[in-house]
Amino acid sequence: MSTEIAIETRNLCKTFGRRASKRIEAVKHLNLEVRAGQVYGFLGPNGAGKSTTIRMMLDLIHSTAGDVYLYGRHVHRHHEILRRVGTLVEGATFYNFLSGRRNLEVLARTANCYDPRRIEQLLEQVGLAERANQRVKRYSTGMKQRLGLAAALLSDPDLLILDEPTNGLDPGGMHEIRTFIRRLVDEQGKTVFLSSHLLGEVEQVCDRVAIINLGEIVREGAVDELLAGKSTLRVEARPLQRAAEVLRQYWPIVTNETWLTVSASHEDSPHVVRRLVEAGVDVYQVAAQRQTLEEYFLAVVRENGSHA
Amino acid sequence: MRNLFRAEWIKIAGNRWVAGCLIWIFPIGAVAFFAVAGLVLALSSSARTGLRQDEVFLWTEQAIGVWNFPNNPVGRLILLGFTAVVFAGEYQWQTWKNVVPRNRRAALILIKFLALGAFVVLAFSLMSALWTAGWAVLTRIADVSYGPRITWAVLQDFGEDYALAAGLAFTSTLIAAGYAALAAMFTRSILGGVIAGFALTFVENLSIVALMLIGWFLDIPRIVHLYRFTPGYNLINVASWINDNAPNTMRPFEESKYSDIVFSDSLGFSVALLALWVFGLIALTVTLFQRQDITS
């Protein structure tokens, strides 16, 4: 991994609304450092401030306080640094009355990087070559998303900021995009800043993640480090409701219709069983399993006072 | 800048429904008009006689007369509708978020104004050529003279007036675009942009009535002079200078004790004011856009 810092935010804040009663602090003193040459996941529940942060990184929204630097240059004062960035922000939207190819031409010309061969190559790469002359109005959400990815890559950027890039894609398409993102980083040395709700996807593709909640970063680190030693216990017991009540007093839990996932280590297993038996609950199975990023995320978000 | 202009042009021309219904309809309508009128003249001798008794037909007047349309209140409303779609569309289609990171905001706005103005001038140049040629055909069918004879002096005079008329249409488009851009920025929707833009134009056009009422009731009639600073008045005044080589004389309080108040301004005054309006509207749009958060 490179030592160059692709994205840096310093004390970044954004407040919406002028009147005190309607004021919303969407992002609070956010400090983030994303090194080049990795896939960096940006996670958070709805309304956590992910999109606002991304928009500030792209100079779409002006920060109330603090700064964003891309490759060491202030994004607002040195707008030209955004030439090194490709973006896909909150769902791909285009000029519906133009064809896919024309949309890419418009965006490439706007960025002063128009190259018809590059457009053809990208259309081929995202699987839209055959329908490139069709108006975008007739594209499915998945097709628009693929076109969005092609648009993000038009200028062959060093940094890709992708907000929910697999929205609207079928499982096959999602897998393709994941592989594509990984290849961009591993083979071409690009940096990808990825915001996604699909935590399984993030776990598979990201090197590091930051979890944002209520406008603040609550966890940050390499995926392996965050999940190291974070095992869970899967508990099957009857009555399940009573089991949940008992265990909730001691460990964070996630309930399911048929079992409970308890954020506890393998060493806690006897204690879990003892508590349940003492409370008159029948225990059928207690199995240790490695905690997934999704479980980790839910636990962190709950701990920090919001429901995901 | 050339690439940016081309991108803007593709967007404007590519929105075929909007460009067709609000701009291309004029040249297309002209062709349809001359086709029908030519057929009637060819078939009806009374129509040919009627045309012969009509006014004198001058190709110079036909070619320039077409350019009056973008400057009159109805033409300005149509231009405003068109420009409002171009500006507000970026908000409604949520395309600013794709475009803004790719170039400087000021450049994006300036090019939008320039491309819109150029597009309208191109459409009306085509309309003017069709209109002039159409009347040439009609006068030929009716055997009516269609002067003046083409001489160097005629061409020189015509060239000057034509350039002024086209420049005025360009200016009118920029002013309409300025209103539309401001309206779009605040409403962030096409419908809202069109309605707010129309409201701005109506307020400007009706401000003479409001000023007259205020002047009358407060007995300070000179307040009506403020109307001389509106774009609408100055567009008509410049058009009058181009067409009649004289100012557009206007007496707001006709046949009253204030009838001595007359607007009769020089070409220089109106040109300067229009330039100020164009510069002011573009500068205001750029400044506001620079500070705006793109949240959609």
PDB file of N, CA and C in Angstrom, chain A residues 190-273:
ATOM      1  N   LYS A 190      -5.216   1.938  -8.166  1.00  0.00           N
ATOM      2  CA  LYS A 190      -6.121   3.049  -7.875  1.00  0.00           C
ATOM      3  C   LYS A 190      -6.614   2.968  -6.424  1.00  0.00           C
ATOM      4  N   THR A 191      -7.249   4.038  -5.983  1.00  0.00           N
ATOM      5  CA  THR A 191      -7.814   4.081  -4.637  1.00  0.00           C
ATOM      6  C   THR A 191      -9.328   4.153  -4.787  1.00  0.00           C
ATOM      7  N   VAL A 192     -10.048   3.379  -3.993  1.00  0.00           N
ATOM      8  CA  VAL A 192     -11.515   3.416  -4.066  1.00  0.00           C
ATOM      9  C   VAL A 192     -12.069   3.730  -2.679  1.00  0.00           C
ATOM     10  N   PHE A 193     -12.878   4.756  -2.629  1.00  0.00           N
ATOM     11  CA  PHE A 193     -13.582   5.117  -1.390  1.00  0.00           C
ATOM     12  C   PHE A 193     -15.025   4.690  -1.627  1.00  0.00           C
ATOM     13  N   LEU A 194     -15.473   3.710  -0.863  1.00  0.00           N
ATOM     14  CA  LEU A 194     -16.731   3.050  -1.172  1.00  0.00           C
ATOM     15  C   LEU A 194     -17.731   3.179  -0.031  1.00  0.00           C
ATOM     16  N   SER A 195     -18.881   3.752  -0.342  1.00  0.00           N
ATOM     17  CA  SER A 195     -19.934   3.801   0.660  1.00  0.00           C
ATOM     18  C   SER A 195     -20.992   2.791   0.248  1.00  0.00           C
ATOM     19  N   SER A 196     -21.389   1.942   1.163  1.00  0.00           N
ATOM     20  CA  SER A 196     -22.381   0.928   0.803  1.00  0.00           C
ATOM     21  C   SER A 196     -23.182   0.503   2.020  1.00  0.00           C
ATOM     22  N   HIS A 197     -24.435   0.100   1.731  1.00  0.00           N
ATOM     23  CA  HIS A 197     -25.263  -0.462   2.799  1.00  0.00           C
ATOM     24  C   HIS A 197     -25.035  -1.960   2.907  1.00  0.00           C
ATOM     25  N   LEU A 198     -24.501  -2.532   1.833  1.00  0.00           N
ATOM     26  CA  LEU A 198     -24.356  -3.984   1.780  1.00  0.00           C
ATOM     27  C   LEU A 198     -23.052  -4.375   2.464  1.00  0.00           C
ATOM     28  N   LEU A 199     -23.189  -4.734   3.741  1.00  0.00           N
ATOM     29  CA  LEU A 199     -21.993  -4.926   4.543  1.00  0.00           C
ATOM     30  C   LEU A 199     -21.211  -6.178   4.149  1.00  0.00           C
ATOM     31  N   GLY A 200     -21.925  -7.169   3.646  1.00  0.00           N
ATOM     32  CA  GLY A 200     -21.254  -8.367   3.158  1.00  0.00           C
ATOM     33  C   GLY A 200     -20.318  -7.990   2.011  1.00  0.00           C
ATOM     34  N   GLU A 201     -20.821  -7.117   1.182  1.00  0.00           N
ATOM     35  CA  GLU A 201     -20.055  -6.636   0.032  1.00  0.00           C
ATOM     36  C   GLU A 201     -18.805  -5.873   0.491  1.00  0.00           C
ATOM     37  N   VAL A 202     -19.007  -5.004   1.477  1.00  0.00           N
ATOM     38  CA  VAL A 202     -17.895  -4.200   1.994  1.00  0.00           C
ATOM     39  C   VAL A 202     -16.836  -5.110   2.613  1.00  0.00           C
ATOM     40  N   GLU A 203     -17.302  -6.101   3.376  1.00  0.00           N
ATOM     41  CA  GLU A 203     -16.371  -7.016   4.040  1.00  0.00           C
ATOM     42  C   GLU A 203     -15.516  -7.757   3.006  1.00  0.00           C
ATOM     43  N   GLN A 204     -16.155  -8.093   1.871  1.00  0.00           N
ATOM     44  CA  GLN A 204     -15.428  -8.856   0.850  1.00  0.00           C
ATOM     45  C   GLN A 204     -14.422  -8.020   0.078  1.00  0.00           C
ATOM     46  N   VAL A 205     -14.734  -6.738  -0.065  1.00  0.00           N
ATOM     47  CA  VAL A 205     -13.915  -5.955  -1.001  1.00  0.00           C
ATOM     48  C   VAL A 205     -12.993  -4.929  -0.326  1.00  0.00           C
ATOM     49  N   CYS A 206     -13.342  -4.510   0.913  1.00  0.00           N
ATOM     50  CA  CYS A 206     -12.598  -3.387   1.505  1.00  0.00           C
ATOM     51  C   CYS A 206     -11.374  -3.823   2.308  1.00  0.00           C
ATOM     52  N   ASP A 207     -10.339  -2.969   2.302  1.00  0.00           N
ATOM     53  CA  ASP A 207      -9.161  -3.200   3.129  1.00  0.00           C
ATOM     54  C   ASP A 207      -9.368  -2.577   4.507  1.00  0.00           C
ATOM     55  N   ARG A 208      -9.906  -1.374   4.498  1.00  0.00           N
ATOM     56  CA  ARG A 208     -10.167  -0.661   5.755  1.00  0.00           C
ATOM     57  C   ARG A 208     -11.588  -0.130   5.727  1.00  0.00           C
ATOM     58  N   VAL A 209     -12.133   0.139   6.890  1.00  0.00           N
ATOM     59  CA  VAL A 209     -13.465   0.750   6.948  1.00  0.00           C
ATOM     60  C   VAL A 209     -13.512   1.817   8.039  1.00  0.00           C
ATOM     61  N   ALA A 210     -14.431   2.751   7.830  1.00  0.00           N
ATOM     62  CA  ALA A 210     -14.767   3.708   8.886  1.00  0.00           C
ATOM     63  C   ALA A 210     -16.267   3.606   9.079  1.00  0.00           C
ATOM     64  N   ILE A 211     -16.701   3.618  10.317  1.00  0.00           N
ATOM     65  CA  ILE A 211     -18.140   3.585  10.600  1.00  0.00           C
ATOM     66  C   ILE A 211     -18.530   4.955  11.120  1.00  0.00           C
ATOM     67  N   ILE A 212     -19.485   5.557  10.459  1.00  0.00           N
ATOM     68  CA  ILE A 212     -19.941   6.894  10.857  1.00  0.00           C
ATOM     69  C   ILE A 212     -21.351   6.764  11.424  1.00  0.00           C
ATOM     70  N   ASN A 213     -21.596   7.455  12.501  1.00  0.00           N
ATOM     71  CA  ASN A 213     -22.925   7.435  13.103  1.00  0.00           C
ATOM     72  C   ASN A 213     -23.203   8.814  13.683  1.00  0.00           C
ATOM     73  N   LEU A 214     -24.386   9.321  13.394  1.00  0.00           N
ATOM     74  CA  LEU A 214     -24.794  10.651  13.865  1.00  0.00           C
ATOM     75  C   LEU A 214     -23.714  11.698  13.557  1.00  0.00           C
ATOM     76  N   GLY A 215     -23.110  11.583  12.403  1.00  0.00           N
ATOM     77  CA  GLY A 215     -22.151  12.589  11.945  1.00  0.00           C
ATOM     78  C   GLY A 215     -20.747  12.431  12.478  1.00  0.00           C
ATOM     79  N   GLU A 216     -20.495  11.367  13.256  1.00  0.00           N
ATOM     80  CA  GLU A 216     -19.157  11.193  13.831  1.00  0.00           C
ATOM     81  C   GLU A 216     -18.591   9.821  13.478  1.00  0.00           C
ATOM     82  N   ILE A 217     -17.278   9.756  13.333  1.00  0.00           N
ATOM     83  CA  ILE A 217     -16.640   8.458  13.116  1.00  0.00           C
ATOM     84  C   ILE A 217     -16.594   7.732  14.462  1.00  0.00           C
ATOM     85  N   VAL A 218     -17.193   6.537  14.478  1.00  0.00           N
ATOM     86  CA  VAL A 218     -17.203   5.810  15.747  1.00  0.00           C
ATOM     87  C   VAL A 218     -16.199   4.656  15.764  1.00  0.00           C
ATOM     88  N   ARG A 219     -15.830   4.146  14.611  1.00  0.00           N
ATOM     89  CA  ARG A 219     -14.784   3.124  14.523  1.00  0.00           C
ATOM     90  C   ARG A 219     -14.044   3.319  13.215  1.00  0.00           C
ATOM     91  N   GLU A 220     -12.769   2.973  13.221  1.00  0.00           N
ATOM     92  CA  GLU A 220     -11.989   3.064  11.982  1.00  0.00           C
ATOM     93  C   GLU A 220     -10.869   2.062  12.079  1.00  0.00           C
ATOM     94  N   GLY A 221     -10.617   1.342  11.015  1.00  0.00           N
ATOM     95  CA  GLY A 221      -9.500   0.410  11.045  1.00  0.00           C
ATOM     96  C   GLY A 221      -9.547  -0.587   9.914  1.00  0.00           C
ATOM     97  N   ALA A 222      -8.529  -1.452   9.869  1.00  0.00           N
ATOM     98  CA  ALA A 222      -8.505  -2.507   8.861  1.00  0.00           C
ATOM     99  C   ALA A 222      -9.598  -3.507   9.216  1.00  0.00           C
ATOM    100  N   VAL A 223     -10.244  -4.051   8.207  1.00  0.00           N
ATOM    101  CA  VAL A 223     -11.368  -4.962   8.448  1.00  0.00           C
ATOM    102  C   VAL A 223     -10.919  -6.125   9.332  1.00  0.00           C
ATOM    103  N   ASP A 224      -9.778  -6.715   9.020  1.00  0.00           N
ATOM    104  CA  ASP A 224      -9.291  -7.869   9.797  1.00  0.00           C
ATOM    105  C   ASP A 224      -9.040  -7.495  11.251  1.00  0.00           C
ATOM    106  N   GLU A 225      -8.480  -6.302  11.449  1.00  0.00           N
ATOM    107  CA  GLU A 225      -8.198  -5.853  12.825  1.00  0.00           C
ATOM    108  C   GLU A 225      -9.500  -5.651  13.609  1.00  0.00           C
ATOM    109  N   LEU A 226     -10.466  -5.029  12.958  1.00  0.00           N
ATOM    110  CA  LEU A 226     -11.725  -4.741  13.654  1.00  0.00           C
ATOM    111  C   LEU A 226     -12.430  -6.028  14.069  1.00  0.00           C
ATOM    112  N   LEU A 227     -12.315  -7.030  13.204  1.00  0.00           N
ATOM    113  CA  LEU A 227     -13.047  -8.266  13.489  1.00  0.00           C
ATOM    114  C   LEU A 227     -12.206  -9.292  14.244  1.00  0.00           C
ATOM    115  N   ALA A 228     -10.926  -8.986  14.452  1.00  0.00           N
ATOM    116  CA  ALA A 228     -10.051  -9.950  15.136  1.00  0.00           C
ATOM    117  C   ALA A 228     -10.561 -10.204  16.546  1.00  0.00           C
ATOM    118  N   GLY A 229     -10.720 -11.487  16.887  1.00  0.00           N
ATOM    119  CA  GLY A 229     -11.161 -11.854  18.234  1.00  0.00           C
ATOM    120  C   GLY A 229     -12.619 -11.535  18.500  1.00  0.00           C
ATOM    121  N   LYS A 230     -13.310 -11.040  17.476  1.00  0.00           N
ATOM    122  CA  LYS A 230     -14.722 -10.696  17.677  1.00  0.00           C
ATOM    123  C   LYS A 230     -15.585 -11.872  17.248  1.00  0.00           C
ATOM    124  N   SER A 231     -15.636 -12.871  18.098  1.00  0.00           N
ATOM    125  CA  SER A 231     -16.494 -13.989  17.738  1.00  0.00           C
ATOM    126  C   SER A 231     -17.872 -13.752  18.344  1.00  0.00           C
ATOM    127  N   THR A 232     -18.809 -14.511  17.878  1.00  0.00           N
ATOM    128  CA  THR A 232     -20.160 -14.440  18.451  1.00  0.00           C
ATOM    129  C   THR A 232     -20.604 -15.849  18.787  1.00  0.00           C
ATOM    130  N   LEU A 233     -21.626 -15.902  19.589  1.00  0.00           N
ATOM    131  CA  LEU A 233     -22.195 -17.206  19.917  1.00  0.00           C
ATOM    132  C   LEU A 233     -23.595 -17.271  19.337  1.00  0.00           C
ATOM    133  N   ARG A 234     -23.835 -18.365  18.637  1.00  0.00           N
ATOM    134  CA  ARG A 234     -25.187 -18.559  18.107  1.00  0.00           C
ATOM    135  C   ARG A 234     -25.922 -19.465  19.086  1.00  0.00           C
ATOM    136  N   VAL A 235     -27.023 -18.957  19.631  1.00  0.00           N
ATOM    137  CA  VAL A 235     -27.717 -19.682  20.706  1.00  0.00           C
ATOM    138  C   VAL A 235     -29.121 -20.067  20.250  1.00  0.00           C
ATOM    139  N   GLU A 236     -29.408 -21.363  20.341  1.00  0.00           N
ATOM    140  CA  GLU A 236     -30.777 -21.837  20.076  1.00  0.00           C
ATOM    141  C   GLU A 236     -31.375 -22.219  21.411  1.00  0.00           C
ATOM    142  N   ALA A 237     -32.449 -21.591  21.801  1.00  0.00           N
ATOM    143  CA  ALA A 237     -33.050 -21.844  23.112  1.00  0.00           C
ATOM    144  C   ALA A 237     -34.546 -21.585  23.050  1.00  0.00           C
ATOM    145  N   ARG A 238     -35.311 -22.154  23.989  1.00  0.00           N
ATOM    146  CA  ARG A 238     -36.759 -21.962  24.061  1.00  0.00           C
ATOM    147  C   ARG A 238     -37.155 -21.653  25.514  1.00  0.00           C
ATOM    148  N   PRO A 239     -37.984 -20.702  25.771  1.00  0.00           N
ATOM    149  CA  PRO A 239     -38.552 -19.742  24.828  1.00  0.00           C
ATOM    150  C   PRO A 239     -37.508 -18.678  24.456  1.00  0.00           C
ATOM    151  N   LEU A 240     -37.492 -18.345  23.170  1.00  0.00           N
ATOM    152  CA  LEU A 240     -36.446 -17.462  22.649  1.00  0.00           C
ATOM    153  C   LEU A 240     -36.538 -16.049  23.239  1.00  0.00           C
ATOM    154  N   GLN A 241     -37.786 -15.602  23.410  1.00  0.00           N
ATOM    155  CA  GLN A 241     -38.014 -14.254  23.930  1.00  0.00           C
ATOM    156  C   GLN A 241     -37.399 -14.097  25.326  1.00  0.00           C
ATOM    157  N   ARG A 242     -37.639 -15.118  26.144  1.00  0.00           N
ATOM    158  CA  ARG A 242     -37.128 -15.105  27.529  1.00  0.00           C
ATOM    159  C   ARG A 242     -35.577 -15.151  27.504  1.00  0.00           C
ATOM    160  N   ALA A 243     -35.053 -15.981  26.604  1.00  0.00           N
ATOM    161  CA  ALA A 243     -33.588 -16.093  26.481  1.00  0.00           C
ATOM    162  C   ALA A 243     -32.985 -14.740  26.122  1.00  0.00           C
ATOM    163  N   ALA A 244     -33.676 -14.049  25.227  1.00  0.00           N
ATOM    164  CA  ALA A 244     -33.181 -12.725  24.794  1.00  0.00           C
ATOM    165  C   ALA A 244     -33.173 -11.758  25.971  1.00  0.00           C
ATOM    166  N   GLU A 245     -34.258 -11.791  26.757  1.00  0.00           N
ATOM    167  CA  GLU A 245     -34.357 -10.897  27.921  1.00  0.00           C
ATOM    168  C   GLU A 245     -33.213 -11.135  28.909  1.00  0.00           C
ATOM    169  N   VAL A 246     -32.922 -12.413  29.125  1.00  0.00           N
ATOM    170  CA  VAL A 246     -31.881 -12.776  30.105  1.00  0.00           C
ATOM    171  C   VAL A 246     -30.505 -12.334  29.622  1.00  0.00           C
ATOM    172  N   LEU A 247     -30.173 -12.693  28.355  1.00  0.00           N
ATOM    173  CA  LEU A 247     -28.814 -12.452  27.861  1.00  0.00           C
ATOM    174  C   LEU A 247     -28.538 -10.972  27.592  1.00  0.00           C
ATOM    175  N   ARG A 248     -29.596 -10.228  27.238  1.00  0.00           N
ATOM    176  CA  ARG A 248     -29.429  -8.800  26.919  1.00  0.00           C
ATOM    177  C   ARG A 248     -28.821  -8.032  28.101  1.00  0.00           C
ATOM    178  N   GLN A 249     -29.056  -8.568  29.308  1.00  0.00           N
ATOM    179  CA  GLN A 249     -28.527  -7.880  30.503  1.00  0.00           C
ATOM    180  C   GLN A 249     -26.997  -7.953  30.575  1.00  0.00           C
ATOM    181  N   TYR A 250     -26.412  -8.944  29.885  1.00  0.00           N
ATOM    182  CA  TYR A 250     -24.964  -9.162  30.005  1.00  0.00           C
ATOM    183  C   TYR A 250     -24.176  -8.912  28.720  1.00  0.00           C
ATOM    184  N   TRP A 251     -24.783  -9.192  27.577  1.00  0.00           N
ATOM    185  CA  TRP A 251     -24.049  -9.067  26.297  1.00  0.00           C
ATOM    186  C   TRP A 251     -24.945  -8.413  25.225  1.00  0.00           C
ATOM    187  N   PRO A 252     -24.357  -7.733  24.270  1.00  0.00           N
ATOM    188  CA  PRO A 252     -25.168  -7.240  23.148  1.00  0.00           C
ATOM    189  C   PRO A 252     -25.670  -8.444  22.332  1.00  0.00           C
ATOM    190  N   ILE A 253     -26.925  -8.379  21.948  1.00  0.00           N
ATOM    191  CA  ILE A 253     -27.448  -9.514  21.166  1.00  0.00           C
ATOM    192  C   ILE A 253     -28.209  -9.025  19.942  1.00  0.00           C
ATOM    193  N   VAL A 254     -28.294  -9.897  18.958  1.00  0.00           N
ATOM    194  CA  VAL A 254     -29.129  -9.640  17.771  1.00  0.00           C
ATOM    195  C   VAL A 254     -30.085 -10.810  17.691  1.00  0.00           C
ATOM    196  N   THR A 255     -31.382 -10.512  17.630  1.00  0.00           N
ATOM    197  CA  THR A 255     -32.365 -11.613  17.635  1.00  0.00           C
ATOM    198  C   THR A 255     -32.783 -11.963  16.216  1.00  0.00           C
ATOM    199  N   ASN A 256     -33.116 -13.213  16.095  1.00  0.00           N
ATOM    200  CA  ASN A 256     -33.573 -13.756  14.834  1.00  0.00           C
ATOM    201  C   ASN A 256     -34.822 -14.545  15.188  1.00  0.00           C
ATOM    202  N   GLU A 257     -35.590 -15.024  14.217  1.00  0.00           N
ATOM    203  CA  GLU A 257     -36.810 -15.769  14.549  1.00  0.00           C
ATOM    204  C   GLU A 257     -36.503 -17.082  15.264  1.00  0.00           C
ATOM    205  N   THR A 258     -35.360 -17.678  14.944  1.00  0.00           N
ATOM    206  CA  THR A 258     -35.084 -19.009  15.514  1.00  0.00           C
ATOM    207  C   THR A 258     -33.866 -19.059  16.439  1.00  0.00           C
ATOM    208  N   TRP A 259     -32.991 -18.065  16.387  1.00  0.00           N
ATOM    209  CA  TRP A 259     -31.836 -18.099  17.298  1.00  0.00           C
ATOM    210  C   TRP A 259     -31.394 -16.693  17.686  1.00  0.00           C
ATOM    211  N   LEU A 260     -30.451 -16.629  18.599  1.00  0.00           N
ATOM    212  CA  LEU A 260     -29.898 -15.342  19.033  1.00  0.00           C
ATOM    213  C   LEU A 260     -28.429 -15.308  18.651  1.00  0.00           C
ATOM    214  N   THR A 261     -27.966 -14.125  18.250  1.00  0.00           N
ATOM    215  CA  THR A 261     -26.529 -13.976  18.038  1.00  0.00           C
ATOM    216  C   THR A 261     -26.015 -13.120  19.182  1.00  0.00           C
ATOM    217  N   VAL A 262     -25.143 -13.672  19.989  1.00  0.00           N
ATOM    218  CA  VAL A 262     -24.648 -12.989  21.191  1.00  0.00           C
ATOM    219  C   VAL A 262     -23.211 -12.542  20.936  1.00  0.00           C
ATOM    220  N   SER A 263     -22.946 -11.261  21.144  1.00  0.00           N
ATOM    221  CA  SER A 263     -21.570 -10.770  20.974  1.00  0.00           C
ATOM    222  C   SER A 263     -20.747 -11.156  22.185  1.00  0.00           C
ATOM    223  N   ALA A 264     -20.302 -12.381  22.192  1.00  0.00           N
ATOM    224  CA  ALA A 264     -19.512 -12.899  23.319  1.00  0.00           C
ATOM    225  C   ALA A 264     -18.493 -13.886  22.767  1.00  0.00           C
ATOM    226  N   SER A 265     -17.436 -14.101  23.542  1.00  0.00           N
ATOM    227  CA  SER A 265     -16.368 -14.980  23.053  1.00  0.00           C
ATOM    228  C   SER A 265     -16.688 -16.442  23.361  1.00  0.00           C
ATOM    229  N   HIS A 266     -15.866 -17.307  22.782  1.00  0.00           N
ATOM    230  CA  HIS A 266     -16.027 -18.732  22.996  1.00  0.00           C
ATOM    231  C   HIS A 266     -15.934 -19.061  24.496  1.00  0.00           C
ATOM    232  N   GLU A 267     -15.072 -18.324  25.211  1.00  0.00           N
ATOM    233  CA  GLU A 267     -14.870 -18.558  26.652  1.00  0.00           C
ATOM    234  C   GLU A 267     -16.125 -18.230  27.456  1.00  0.00           C
ATOM    235  N   ASP A 268     -17.004 -17.414  26.885  1.00  0.00           N
ATOM    236  CA  ASP A 268     -18.225 -17.040  27.606  1.00  0.00           C
ATOM    237  C   ASP A 268     -19.315 -18.109  27.511  1.00  0.00           C
ATOM    238  N   SER A 269     -19.101 -19.116  26.679  1.00  0.00           N
ATOM    239  CA  SER A 269     -20.158 -20.107  26.435  1.00  0.00           C
ATOM    240  C   SER A 269     -20.745 -20.701  27.726  1.00  0.00           C
ATOM    241  N   PRO A 270     -19.904 -21.179  28.674  1.00  0.00           N
ATOM    242  CA  PRO A 270     -20.489 -21.759  29.906  1.00  0.00           C
ATOM    243  C   PRO A 270     -21.350 -20.752  30.667  1.00  0.00           C
ATOM    244  N   HIS A 271     -20.892 -19.497  30.695  1.00  0.00           N
ATOM    245  CA  HIS A 271     -21.664 -18.468  31.409  1.00  0.00           C
ATOM    246  C   HIS A 271     -23.019 -18.258  30.758  1.00  0.00           C
ATOM    247  N   VAL A 272     -23.024 -18.236  29.432  1.00  0.00           N
ATOM    248  CA  VAL A 272     -24.275 -18.038  28.692  1.00  0.00           C
ATOM    249  C   VAL A 272     -25.241 -19.170  29.037  1.00  0.00           C
ATOM    250  N   VAL A 273     -24.718 -20.391  28.982  1.00  0.00           N
ATOM    251  CA  VAL A 273     -25.576 -21.550  29.250  1.00  0.00           C
ATOM    252  C   VAL A 273     -26.108 -21.481  30.685  1.00  0.00           C
TER     253      VAL A 273
END
